[in-house]
Amino acid sequence: MKKILSLVFILCSITAFGQRNWNGKFEQMDNMLPTPNQYRTGSGEPGPAYWQQKADYKIKVELDDENQRITGSEVITYYNNSPSELRYLWIQLDQNVREQNSFSSQAGTSRLPATVSQVGTVQAQRALGDTGFDGGFKLMAVKDTKGNDLQYLVNRTMMKITLPEPLASGGSFSFNIDWWYNVNDRAVIGGRSGYEYFKEDGNYLYTIAQFYPRMAVYDDFNGWQNKQFMGSGEFALTFGDFEVEITVPADHIVGSTGMLQNPKDVLTKQEARRFEQAKKSFDKPVIIVTQEEAEAKEKKKASRKSTWVYHAENVRDFAFASSRKFIWDAQAVKVGENTPLAMSYYPKEGNPLWERESTKAVVNTLINYSEMTIDYPYPVAISVHAASIGMEYPMICFNFGRPRPDGTYDDFIKTRMVYVIVHEVGHNFFPMIINSDERQWAWMDEGLDSFLEYLTMKKYYPELPYNSNSPEAIVPYMKGSKDFMRPIMTNPEQSLQLGPEAYSKPSAALVVLREQVMGPELFDQAFKEYARRWAFKHPKPADFFRTMEDASAVDLDWFWKGWFYTTDNVDVEVADVKWFKVAGEQKNLESRVNAQGGNLGENAGENDGNPFYGQPQEFKLTDSRVGSEYRSEVDNEAIRERFAGKNVYQMTFKNNGGLITPLVLEWTYKDGSKEIERIPAEIWRRNEQQVTKLFVKEKEVDSVVFDPFKQLADVDMENNVFPPKGKNSRFDTFKKDGN
């Protein structure tokens, strides 16, 4: 009976201990991810029956420079490649987010300060939900190609078109929409697109996007992705081909998604000649429209109009910019077998910075991102300068970064300008090519793009004061209150801090994964495989998670669960170190044994105030014998000889932050030499809260530091050092230089 009770006690103790120290952080994610099927496989690649829809557009649009208005007409041809019959279509009307009393303004929260005596006018109209702006699409016609009215219903930012008859699998349907809308002043109303007014010369610079009714995505994962556009969650879009005619004042220069089809009709002979020259210039940009020429056009406005014609194949969206203020330069880039044009459009207010740096940044981005993913497939990549904006579309993006009014700038201004160009041009890859659902998973484009932005900036601009999107940079957020955090795997409309949660934290996580968990070579191969598999397709989070594991043979479920599904942080405490020494045959062990077990924190010698100068606990190695049925013998003398005189350090680490992490240790020896040692995260697999490990060293140790180079996003550097503060003079040096 006594034995039974003892066994029960032991089992209960083990169970209780296990419950305290186990939260399933190393358990597989199978129950968290969608079940693999014929459309999306367990390996993370598209299945044998994968399908996706297609939508082609023929658009004619005119920009009214006098009234800041867009008028357009489009024919959409929608191809049903799904196995299902469709009885209705969903169209996105994103301009409706700027309607008076829109859904986003109704659902938004706002308040005045407790003691308020004055509020700025722009801030007031936003807080009070009344901008005084007549925004939103004004639909004039929704018809089939024969001119028959189609039945439709507008639900805020979505429009449902009921089809005259069901659209069978493999079929297509064409229809026409006519519309107009007022273009918003971004300085007053805000928005991802709109115009900027330059009062000094009376001209406008237009960055136009979400300007046409667009097909929503219908896929195997969600059916229709028809979540309302509320402002934070961006876009889910279908690939297709575009033929677009853009009518503007004749003195405007247009930059656009796609390739210009009629340069002789819209460019002067000199501009057309320079444009052709740029296609062969690989060493530096060619100025197609000079600052002097742009300034001349600012002084008088053309009464004529011109129509710029663009074609774009296999893109998910379309945007353009237009202004008579534009300076324009271009340079050819060699990317694999492709030679796209890197181009920049900017007003004189952007110079001299933009002429010096913009197109160079586009070139650097195309090269580096192509190396990490796939060769850039489109014919152009454009950076447009507009105030206080960073926004991306296929082949074109709108970017901030303006010198001071006198044209001067410092490294801070230059850094902001360069990194936003890298980031927004980089969006050509995520999500314009690897076409994730931004409306649902902001991190799949913003986070992956921020990660590649980080790598590009470090590679091409090491001299600039750039420290974004790194493990070190995310620490202030990670150590903040959990009440104001959401996991990465959160819809952007529910995010509390979208910048860290969709951009910098996912990037920091991938930096840790690449540099500390997988290693660059293995990570880069897996990441490139993900891009190859899902280029011009619609990946979901599980496809990324599964591909990274499938292509690397690294079990990363613990990593995804911790970094992406929780708000845990890295806070590893070097809690305790004990020093032992393996004795040789001739040593008198009894006279050297430390009564307290060689605990360095409690048994420090007084020499130099450094606990590592205390006496170690020595132990000898006794003979071992091979048991059971083995006939061989242990070479005890060889083992004793191998370990004789070695220093053994027993270290205990506490996981105070909860986030599973590898251990990166810097050992400093008494002779001044250093060593970096890396322990995989799997050390925590049996106890997620505290682990103890023995380290064998030839030399005696002076100090040890966890995360010495701030590569793991540890939020408390003060408990990373042993001996702890007050017992090691080296600690203060570590705090200052991080080494």
XYZ file of C-alpha atoms in Angstrom:
739
model
C 0.000 0.000 0.000
C 2.861 2.320 0.842
C 4.398 1.775 -2.604
C 1.080 2.500 -4.292
C 0.620 5.748 -2.372
C 4.179 6.772 -3.178
C 3.602 6.079 -6.863
C 0.385 8.122 -6.822
C 2.235 10.984 -5.139
C 5.013 10.869 -7.723
C 2.557 10.800 -10.622
C 0.568 13.690 -9.173
C 3.764 15.653 -8.657
C 4.880 15.017 -12.224
C 1.445 16.003 -13.546
C 1.341 19.198 -11.511
C 4.892 20.068 -12.515
C 4.067 19.417 -16.156
C 0.950 21.586 -16.024
C 2.893 24.462 -14.529
C 5.628 24.273 -17.110
C 3.762 23.234 -20.253
C 1.489 25.346 -22.433
C 1.745 23.335 -25.635
C 4.126 25.754 -27.291
C 5.885 22.947 -29.138
C 2.729 21.091 -30.119
C 1.989 20.912 -33.832
C -0.338 23.456 -35.455
C -2.420 20.898 -37.365
C -5.581 21.770 -35.452
C -5.008 25.506 -36.013
C -4.544 25.414 -39.787
C -7.049 24.593 -42.523
C -7.261 20.956 -43.525
C -5.194 20.320 -46.677
C -7.240 19.527 -49.772
C -7.043 19.321 -53.545
C -6.777 23.123 -53.771
C -4.130 23.739 -51.075
C -1.837 20.921 -49.987
C -0.230 20.051 -46.674
C 3.146 20.994 -48.147
C 1.988 24.583 -48.631
C 1.830 24.562 -52.419
C -1.199 24.911 -54.686
C -3.014 21.610 -55.093
C -3.699 19.769 -58.345
C -7.191 21.300 -58.551
C -6.186 24.851 -57.582
C -8.142 27.517 -59.463
C -8.605 31.272 -59.426
C -10.868 33.732 -61.158
C -9.890 36.352 -63.706
C -11.246 39.827 -64.458
C -10.274 41.881 -67.530
C -10.934 45.629 -67.744
C -11.338 48.104 -70.577
C -11.464 51.534 -68.957
C -11.826 55.051 -70.277
C -11.300 57.717 -67.655
C -10.965 61.499 -67.742
C -9.372 63.781 -65.173
C -11.103 67.164 -64.817
C -8.313 69.482 -63.638
C -10.677 72.417 -63.192
C -13.112 70.664 -60.855
C -10.900 67.856 -59.492
C -13.213 65.136 -60.698
C -12.809 61.700 -62.272
C -15.328 60.455 -64.840
C -15.084 56.931 -66.155
C -16.603 54.069 -68.067
C -15.482 50.449 -67.956
C -16.268 47.081 -69.436
C -15.436 44.203 -67.096
C -15.203 40.648 -68.406
C -15.334 38.180 -65.534
C -14.184 34.586 -65.998
C -15.605 31.914 -63.704
C -12.820 29.353 -63.328
C -14.305 27.958 -60.138
C -16.134 24.627 -60.014
C -19.227 26.478 -58.775
C -22.098 28.180 -60.560
C -22.366 31.888 -59.683
C -25.702 33.689 -59.453
C -24.305 37.089 -58.483
C -21.065 39.077 -58.504
C -19.589 41.361 -55.848
C -17.927 44.649 -56.848
C -15.760 46.825 -54.608
C -16.681 50.524 -54.383
C -13.811 51.722 -52.221
C -14.397 55.436 -52.889
C -17.575 55.074 -50.836
C -15.439 55.100 -47.703
C -15.442 58.904 -48.215
C -19.197 59.264 -48.396
C -20.786 61.459 -45.768
C -21.885 59.303 -42.824
C -19.990 56.327 -44.245
C -19.812 52.971 -42.517
C -16.251 53.615 -41.343
C -17.184 56.975 -39.806
C -20.211 55.439 -38.106
C -18.126 52.609 -36.686
C -15.237 54.861 -35.654
C -14.733 56.097 -32.108
C -13.848 59.669 -31.227
C -13.779 61.986 -28.244
C -12.727 65.444 -27.158
C -10.174 65.998 -24.394
C -11.591 66.221 -20.869
C -10.710 69.908 -20.736
C -10.955 71.369 -24.210
C -10.890 75.009 -25.204
C -9.806 74.770 -28.812
C -9.494 72.133 -31.544
C -7.912 72.458 -34.993
C -10.395 72.676 -37.853
C -9.100 69.649 -39.765
C -8.917 67.578 -36.587
C -12.415 68.690 -35.626
C -14.068 67.735 -38.894
C -12.476 64.300 -38.758
C -13.385 63.735 -35.116
C -16.917 65.028 -35.634
C -17.416 62.874 -38.727
C -18.290 65.705 -41.100
C -15.657 66.614 -43.689
C -18.038 68.624 -45.830
C -16.761 66.624 -48.807
C -19.135 65.057 -51.329
C -17.250 61.801 -51.735
C -18.072 58.359 -53.022
C -18.860 56.830 -56.415
C -21.793 58.326 -58.312
C -23.035 55.412 -60.415
C -24.609 56.457 -63.699
C -25.161 53.074 -65.355
C -24.755 49.349 -64.652
C -25.608 47.442 -67.826
C -24.747 44.341 -69.790
C -22.906 44.757 -73.088
C -26.222 44.876 -74.965
C -27.311 47.953 -73.026
C -29.754 46.193 -70.701
C -29.880 47.395 -67.121
C -28.531 44.954 -64.560
C -30.088 44.488 -61.161
C -27.709 45.738 -58.485
C -27.682 46.644 -54.813
C -25.099 48.879 -53.127
C -24.136 47.851 -49.608
C -21.812 50.621 -48.428
C -18.451 49.871 -50.091
C -19.721 46.736 -51.871
C -22.105 46.322 -54.797
C -23.947 43.096 -55.598
C -24.870 42.501 -59.242
C -27.514 39.832 -59.753
C -26.816 38.041 -63.014
C -29.562 37.606 -65.626
C -28.787 33.895 -65.553
C -26.294 31.826 -63.556
C -22.685 31.978 -64.678
C -21.589 28.380 -65.180
C -18.158 27.024 -64.345
C -15.862 27.833 -67.265
C -18.094 30.664 -68.498
C -17.590 34.428 -68.651
C -19.782 37.501 -68.334
C -19.163 41.065 -69.570
C -20.860 44.167 -68.234
C -20.481 47.937 -68.212
C -20.330 50.498 -65.382
C -20.315 54.295 -65.813
C -19.465 56.541 -62.864
C -17.891 59.713 -61.576
C -16.548 60.976 -58.263
C -14.930 64.035 -56.706
C -11.216 63.718 -56.010
C -10.271 64.358 -52.395
C -7.720 66.873 -51.131
C -5.346 64.598 -49.231
C -4.063 67.436 -47.053
C -7.554 68.017 -45.655
C -9.524 64.801 -46.210
C -6.687 62.289 -46.154
C -6.783 59.073 -48.149
C -4.518 56.737 -50.093
C -5.177 58.629 -53.310
C -6.271 62.157 -54.158
C -4.570 65.416 -55.021
C -2.092 67.891 -53.595
C -2.557 71.581 -54.388
C 0.497 73.832 -54.774
C -0.709 77.340 -54.015
C 2.578 78.962 -55.109
C 2.012 78.098 -58.786
C -1.687 77.135 -58.713
C -1.189 73.580 -59.935
C -2.284 70.131 -58.817
C -0.507 66.805 -58.482
C -2.880 63.846 -58.714
C -2.197 60.354 -57.382
C -5.242 58.379 -58.478
C -6.182 54.922 -57.194
C -9.308 52.990 -56.239
C -10.782 55.100 -59.039
C -12.866 52.393 -60.719
C -15.342 49.764 -59.473
C -13.276 46.580 -59.027
C -14.112 42.907 -58.822
C -13.971 41.314 -55.404
C -12.095 38.045 -54.990
C -13.967 34.745 -55.150
C -11.734 31.841 -54.107
C -11.646 28.329 -52.672
C -10.935 29.621 -49.165
C -13.628 32.254 -48.491
C -16.020 32.172 -51.404
C -16.569 35.906 -51.912
C -14.198 38.166 -50.002
C -16.694 40.962 -49.540
C -15.620 42.459 -46.219
C -16.409 46.151 -46.107
C -13.577 48.625 -46.724
C -13.205 50.572 -43.482
C -9.820 52.143 -44.125
C -7.174 50.005 -42.424
C -7.655 46.662 -44.167
C -6.516 47.209 -47.716
C -7.427 45.170 -50.749
C -8.234 41.699 -52.031
C -8.144 41.705 -55.818
C -8.361 39.440 -58.856
C -5.704 39.217 -61.566
C -6.557 40.319 -65.083
C -5.523 42.331 -68.128
C -6.135 46.074 -68.425
C -6.593 48.387 -71.394
C -6.879 51.919 -70.024
C -7.272 55.279 -71.753
C -6.503 58.270 -69.509
C -7.559 61.703 -70.763
C -5.838 64.666 -69.086
C -4.811 68.225 -69.947
C -2.338 68.109 -72.822
C 0.503 69.569 -70.752
C 0.237 66.858 -68.077
C 2.697 64.011 -67.754
C 1.124 60.694 -66.756
C 2.788 57.823 -64.918
C 0.771 54.636 -64.754
C 0.473 50.946 -64.218
C 1.297 49.214 -67.500
C 3.279 50.199 -70.570
C 2.561 53.338 -72.568
C 1.178 52.372 -75.965
C 1.132 55.732 -77.761
C 4.229 57.760 -76.767
C 4.310 59.618 -80.093
C 0.801 60.961 -79.466
C 1.441 62.361 -75.988
C 5.175 63.153 -75.841
C 7.190 65.770 -77.665
C 9.756 64.469 -80.122
C 12.512 65.277 -77.644
C 10.718 63.492 -74.788
C 10.047 60.460 -76.985
C 13.715 60.323 -78.001
C 14.854 60.473 -74.372
C 12.313 57.812 -73.448
C 13.811 55.434 -75.997
C 17.320 56.317 -74.815
C 16.383 55.410 -71.221
C 15.509 51.875 -72.309
C 19.209 51.345 -73.107
C 20.718 53.228 -70.161
C 21.729 50.767 -67.422
C 24.282 52.894 -65.554
C 22.309 56.030 -64.691
C 18.872 57.610 -65.221
C 17.991 59.579 -68.319
C 16.024 62.786 -67.666
C 12.990 62.597 -69.967
C 11.287 65.784 -68.716
C 13.698 68.236 -67.095
C 12.992 70.534 -64.172
C 13.300 73.549 -66.466
C 10.697 72.095 -68.838
C 8.340 71.245 -65.975
C 8.639 74.722 -64.487
C 7.801 76.252 -67.866
C 4.559 74.229 -68.012
C 3.607 75.316 -64.496
C 3.252 78.898 -65.683
C 0.530 78.281 -68.269
C -2.257 75.735 -68.532
C -3.102 73.949 -71.754
C -6.647 74.152 -73.070
C -6.237 70.988 -75.145
C -6.525 67.429 -73.874
C -4.522 64.328 -74.625
C -5.228 60.654 -74.054
C -2.543 58.330 -72.714
C -3.115 54.657 -73.535
C -1.742 51.926 -71.278
C -1.831 48.131 -71.384
C -1.064 45.929 -68.389
C -1.167 42.147 -68.331
C -1.723 39.879 -65.348
C -2.055 42.594 -62.716
C -4.452 42.793 -59.810
C -5.033 46.557 -59.858
C -4.391 49.786 -61.740
C -3.363 53.302 -60.636
C -1.899 56.433 -62.206
C -0.471 59.866 -61.422
C -0.869 63.041 -63.450
C 0.487 66.594 -63.247
C 2.041 69.315 -65.380
C 4.570 69.694 -62.566
C 6.239 66.324 -63.160
C 9.940 65.938 -63.813
C 10.483 62.439 -65.226
C 13.540 60.210 -65.334
C 14.106 56.545 -66.181
C 16.802 53.861 -66.157
C 16.862 50.303 -67.482
C 17.506 47.441 -65.034
C 18.803 43.958 -65.781
C 16.805 41.407 -63.771
C 17.382 37.874 -64.994
C 16.175 37.809 -68.579
C 14.034 40.926 -68.065
C 14.941 44.590 -68.553
C 12.271 46.687 -66.816
C 12.430 50.471 -66.674
C 12.883 52.038 -63.234
C 11.227 55.452 -63.390
C 10.522 58.425 -61.136
C 8.041 61.295 -61.429
C 8.393 64.255 -59.080
C 7.688 67.993 -58.856
C 10.484 70.513 -58.400
C 9.656 70.505 -54.690
C 11.262 67.065 -54.553
C 14.605 68.176 -55.953
C 17.517 67.844 -55.711
C 16.902 64.783 -53.530
C 14.569 62.947 -55.891
C 16.691 63.344 -58.993
C 19.666 61.974 -57.053
C 18.064 59.114 -55.139
C 14.611 57.974 -56.288
C 15.340 55.920 -59.388
C 18.504 54.550 -57.772
C 16.323 53.227 -54.927
C 13.893 51.670 -57.435
C 16.797 49.891 -59.142
C 18.199 48.581 -55.845
C 14.792 47.321 -54.801
C 14.107 45.449 -58.037
C 17.483 43.729 -57.901
C 17.419 42.715 -54.239
C 13.773 41.651 -54.092
C 14.214 39.638 -57.287
C 17.133 37.784 -55.726
C 14.985 36.918 -52.708
C 11.799 35.993 -54.634
C 11.337 35.837 -58.416
C 12.686 37.974 -61.259
C 10.618 41.126 -61.552
C 8.222 40.340 -64.419
C 6.627 43.705 -65.275
C 7.938 46.222 -67.852
C 8.147 49.243 -65.501
C 8.488 50.126 -61.825
C 7.573 53.710 -60.939
C 8.136 55.924 -57.892
C 5.951 59.052 -57.739
C 6.671 61.817 -55.243
C 3.679 63.090 -53.301
C 3.560 64.649 -49.847
C 3.023 62.545 -46.730
C 2.031 59.301 -48.393
C 3.391 55.835 -48.984
C 1.083 53.687 -51.069
C 1.546 50.897 -53.564
C -0.047 49.573 -56.749
C 1.169 47.337 -59.569
C 4.191 48.962 -61.236
C 3.581 52.328 -59.522
C 3.704 53.747 -56.005
C 3.311 57.121 -54.305
C 6.025 58.169 -51.838
C 6.846 60.902 -49.337
C 10.253 62.411 -48.550
C 10.559 66.107 -49.451
C 13.593 68.337 -48.930
C 13.252 71.566 -47.006
C 11.828 74.527 -48.981
C 15.374 75.713 -49.732
C 16.256 72.305 -51.241
C 18.508 71.168 -48.413
C 18.150 67.850 -46.651
C 19.955 65.762 -44.071
C 20.446 62.032 -43.573
C 17.164 61.760 -41.676
C 15.143 63.181 -44.594
C 17.092 61.077 -47.080
C 16.634 57.912 -45.037
C 12.870 58.369 -44.786
C 12.621 59.055 -48.501
C 14.770 56.076 -49.509
C 13.173 53.491 -47.233
C 9.623 54.424 -48.207
C 10.547 54.040 -51.894
C 12.150 50.666 -51.198
C 9.083 49.608 -49.223
C 6.464 50.757 -51.716
C 8.311 49.545 -54.811
C 8.831 46.299 -52.923
C 5.077 45.893 -52.675
C 5.198 44.936 -56.353
C 6.256 41.535 -55.041
C 4.000 41.411 -51.959
C 1.046 41.586 -52.657
C 0.982 42.626 -56.320
C 2.586 39.374 -57.530
C 2.356 37.058 -54.510
C -1.267 38.123 -54.168
C -2.301 37.788 -50.519
C -5.563 39.048 -49.039
C -4.743 42.431 -47.505
C -8.277 42.952 -46.281
C -7.869 39.990 -43.913
C -4.113 39.511 -43.317
C -2.154 42.775 -43.437
C 1.065 41.100 -42.264
C 1.259 38.868 -45.351
C 2.170 41.847 -47.499
C 3.252 44.571 -45.068
C 5.289 42.304 -42.824
C 7.033 40.366 -45.580
C 7.697 43.595 -47.469
C 9.061 45.318 -44.343
C 11.398 42.369 -43.845
C 12.784 42.679 -47.390
C 12.943 46.451 -46.958
C 15.169 45.851 -43.920
C 17.492 43.553 -45.881
C 17.643 45.975 -48.827
C 18.447 48.981 -46.659
C 21.173 47.089 -44.806
C 22.703 45.927 -48.092
C 22.580 49.131 -50.147
C 22.438 51.908 -47.533
C 24.555 50.813 -44.558
C 25.707 54.385 -44.018
C 22.201 55.740 -43.378
C 20.668 55.898 -39.864
C 18.117 53.190 -40.598
C 17.087 50.842 -37.774
C 13.492 49.928 -38.557
C 11.907 46.476 -38.720
C 14.689 44.758 -36.752
C 14.481 42.731 -33.521
C 16.118 45.577 -31.639
C 13.692 48.150 -33.065
C 10.606 46.180 -31.991
C 11.630 46.014 -28.309
C 9.807 49.203 -27.162
C 6.556 47.796 -28.549
C 7.138 44.280 -27.227
C 7.767 45.487 -23.685
C 4.589 47.606 -23.647
C 1.248 46.832 -22.046
C -0.492 43.718 -23.376
C -3.787 45.634 -23.040
C -2.820 47.625 -26.117
C -1.566 44.743 -28.263
C -3.044 42.250 -30.651
C -1.296 39.214 -32.184
C 0.041 39.440 -35.722
C -2.737 37.057 -36.776
C -5.360 39.768 -36.307
C -7.530 41.463 -38.901
C -6.164 44.989 -39.508
C -9.491 46.549 -38.542
C -9.141 45.019 -35.064
C -5.458 45.825 -34.678
C -4.623 48.278 -31.897
C -1.174 49.266 -33.204
C -1.167 48.500 -36.908
C 2.410 49.654 -37.483
C 4.075 47.152 -35.140
C 1.483 44.417 -35.530
C 1.388 44.307 -39.338
C 4.763 45.784 -40.312
C 7.645 45.791 -37.831
C 6.837 42.820 -35.588
C 6.384 40.371 -38.505
C 9.581 41.752 -40.022
C 11.497 41.381 -36.759
C 10.168 37.840 -36.448
C 11.438 36.958 -39.922
C 14.824 38.508 -39.176
C 15.062 36.294 -36.080
C 13.898 33.300 -38.115
C 16.478 33.935 -40.846
C 19.452 34.945 -38.751
C 19.022 32.960 -35.534
C 16.775 29.955 -36.197
C 17.185 28.700 -39.763
C 20.290 30.463 -41.028
C 20.303 32.685 -44.141
C 20.992 29.958 -46.695
C 18.187 27.649 -45.594
C 15.744 30.502 -44.987
C 16.422 32.146 -48.346
C 15.812 28.916 -50.229
C 12.496 28.322 -48.453
C 11.384 31.941 -48.835
C 12.190 31.888 -52.541
C 10.223 28.646 -52.892
C 7.190 30.316 -51.312
C 7.447 33.182 -53.821
C 7.844 30.768 -56.730
C 4.874 28.629 -55.687
C 2.485 31.518 -55.116
C 3.525 34.078 -57.743
C 0.358 35.309 -59.486
C -1.788 33.254 -57.099
C -3.687 33.836 -53.843
C -1.751 32.466 -50.828
C -3.114 32.262 -47.285
C -1.154 32.234 -43.989
C -1.103 28.425 -43.816
C 0.464 28.286 -47.292
C 3.356 30.432 -46.066
C 3.808 28.563 -42.788
C 3.700 25.157 -44.465
C 5.990 26.084 -47.352
C 8.676 27.473 -45.054
C 8.750 24.158 -43.197
C 8.347 21.955 -46.272
C 11.258 23.609 -48.073
C 13.610 23.650 -45.088
C 13.026 20.506 -42.981
C 12.801 22.771 -39.928
C 9.850 22.322 -37.545
C 8.666 25.903 -37.052
C 5.270 25.398 -35.426
C 6.608 26.716 -32.111
C 7.851 29.827 -33.915
C 4.595 30.641 -35.735
C 2.548 29.977 -32.596
C 4.648 32.240 -30.403
C 5.417 35.153 -32.712
C 2.229 35.215 -34.782
C -0.552 33.970 -32.498
C 0.381 35.493 -29.123
C 1.562 38.759 -27.593
C 4.340 37.036 -25.639
C 7.773 38.614 -25.682
C 11.353 37.473 -25.296
C 12.637 38.014 -21.772
C 15.210 35.405 -20.859
C 16.855 35.743 -17.492
C 20.277 34.253 -16.862
C 19.090 33.191 -13.438
C 21.948 31.168 -12.032
C 25.380 29.817 -12.887
C 27.299 27.131 -11.012
C 30.959 26.456 -11.698
C 32.394 22.947 -11.549
C 35.758 21.537 -12.520
C 36.601 18.013 -13.615
C 39.460 16.873 -11.375
C 42.600 15.123 -12.500
C 43.845 11.959 -10.759
C 46.388 13.646 -8.435
C 44.195 16.387 -6.958
C 42.953 16.356 -3.375
C 39.277 16.846 -4.081
C 38.062 17.184 -0.505
C 40.147 20.292 0.117
C 38.769 22.053 -2.988
C 35.042 21.342 -2.762
C 32.909 24.453 -2.333
C 30.347 23.839 0.378
C 27.688 25.798 -1.531
C 28.094 23.912 -4.793
C 30.034 26.569 -6.633
C 27.076 28.946 -7.039
C 28.744 31.964 -8.557
C 26.121 34.426 -7.467
C 26.471 33.558 -3.793
C 30.044 32.313 -3.461
C 32.051 34.906 -5.229
C 35.609 35.488 -4.292
C 36.639 39.001 -3.448
C 39.226 39.268 -6.233
C 38.253 42.154 -8.557
C 34.674 41.886 -7.271
C 34.016 39.234 -9.922
C 32.076 36.140 -8.798
C 33.738 34.019 -11.480
C 36.920 34.277 -9.418
C 35.334 32.144 -6.683
C 36.382 28.534 -6.249
C 34.715 25.849 -8.395
C 33.291 22.643 -7.030
C 35.509 19.847 -8.264
C 34.354 16.328 -9.020
C 36.054 13.236 -10.331
C 34.935 10.817 -12.988
C 34.550 7.277 -11.678
C 34.578 4.137 -13.795
C 31.468 3.196 -15.741
C 30.618 -0.219 -17.077
C 28.519 -1.287 -20.042
C 25.475 -3.115 -18.753
C 22.852 -5.434 -20.137
C 23.926 -7.790 -22.942
C 26.759 -5.699 -24.397
C 30.159 -7.451 -24.560
C 32.222 -4.271 -25.090
C 33.915 -2.183 -22.394
C 34.049 1.546 -21.695
C 37.438 3.209 -22.118
C 37.173 5.059 -18.804
C 40.716 6.427 -18.964
C 40.129 8.034 -22.366
C 36.993 9.758 -21.101
C 38.759 10.960 -17.952
C 41.627 12.259 -20.048
C 39.261 14.090 -22.401
C 37.522 15.971 -19.600
C 40.354 16.334 -17.094
C 40.786 19.923 -15.969
C 37.796 21.171 -17.970
C 35.547 23.892 -16.573
C 31.882 22.945 -16.379
C 29.301 25.731 -16.078
C 25.764 24.789 -15.117
C 23.470 27.586 -16.271
C 19.788 28.108 -15.500
C 17.663 30.244 -17.829
C 14.178 31.522 -17.024
C 11.665 32.364 -19.753
C 10.008 35.374 -18.127
C 8.433 36.711 -21.329
C 6.831 33.474 -22.486
C 8.071 33.618 -26.092
C 10.140 30.604 -27.074
C 13.539 31.651 -28.379
C 16.955 30.291 -29.269
C 19.740 31.126 -26.829
C 22.610 33.211 -28.139
C 25.381 33.424 -25.544
C 28.569 35.428 -25.475
C 31.242 33.956 -23.228
C 34.039 36.249 -22.082
C 37.035 34.405 -20.679
C 39.512 35.592 -18.104
C 42.184 36.022 -20.770
C 39.913 38.553 -22.540
C 38.922 36.301 -25.438
C 35.277 35.841 -26.435
C 33.128 33.085 -27.907
C 29.578 33.082 -29.327
C 27.503 29.973 -28.711
C 24.047 29.304 -30.143
C 21.530 26.922 -28.584
C 18.393 25.984 -30.568
C 14.957 26.960 -29.258
C 14.088 23.296 -28.788
C 15.949 23.437 -25.473
C 12.612 24.661 -24.019
C 10.580 21.722 -25.361
C 10.244 19.894 -22.008
C 10.005 22.936 -19.787
C 8.797 26.165 -21.374
C 9.543 28.287 -18.297
C 12.980 27.267 -17.051
C 15.862 25.175 -18.367
C 19.292 24.199 -17.066
C 22.226 23.188 -19.230
C 25.879 22.243 -18.731
C 28.608 23.915 -20.778
C 32.154 22.548 -20.928
C 34.927 25.108 -21.442
C 38.691 24.889 -21.686
C 39.142 28.341 -20.189
C 37.784 29.916 -17.061
C 34.886 32.297 -17.662
C 34.777 35.934 -16.622
C 31.153 36.645 -17.661
C 28.355 35.430 -19.896
C 25.713 37.464 -21.743
C 22.465 36.364 -23.383
C 21.543 38.129 -26.665
C 24.728 40.239 -26.708
C 24.023 41.872 -30.076
C 20.306 42.516 -29.478
C 19.273 40.082 -32.205
C 16.422 38.331 -30.383
C 14.217 41.258 -29.272
C 14.803 40.616 -25.574
C 12.932 43.298 -23.630
C 15.039 43.344 -20.439
C 18.768 43.501 -21.007
C 19.562 43.905 -17.301
C 18.860 40.261 -16.471
C 20.830 38.963 -19.456
C 24.249 39.207 -17.810
C 25.950 36.942 -15.306
C 27.341 37.893 -12.850
C 24.382 40.233 -12.343
C 24.504 43.970 -11.811
C 26.674 45.036 -8.904
C 28.858 41.928 -9.057
C 30.570 42.440 -12.393
C 32.150 45.660 -13.569
C 31.647 44.531 -17.164
C 27.885 44.917 -16.808
C 28.002 48.709 -17.114
C 30.068 48.449 -20.288
C 27.515 46.027 -21.741
C 24.681 48.460 -21.053
C 26.456 51.173 -22.988
C 27.652 49.378 -26.112
C 25.577 46.185 -26.230
C 28.709 44.048 -26.689
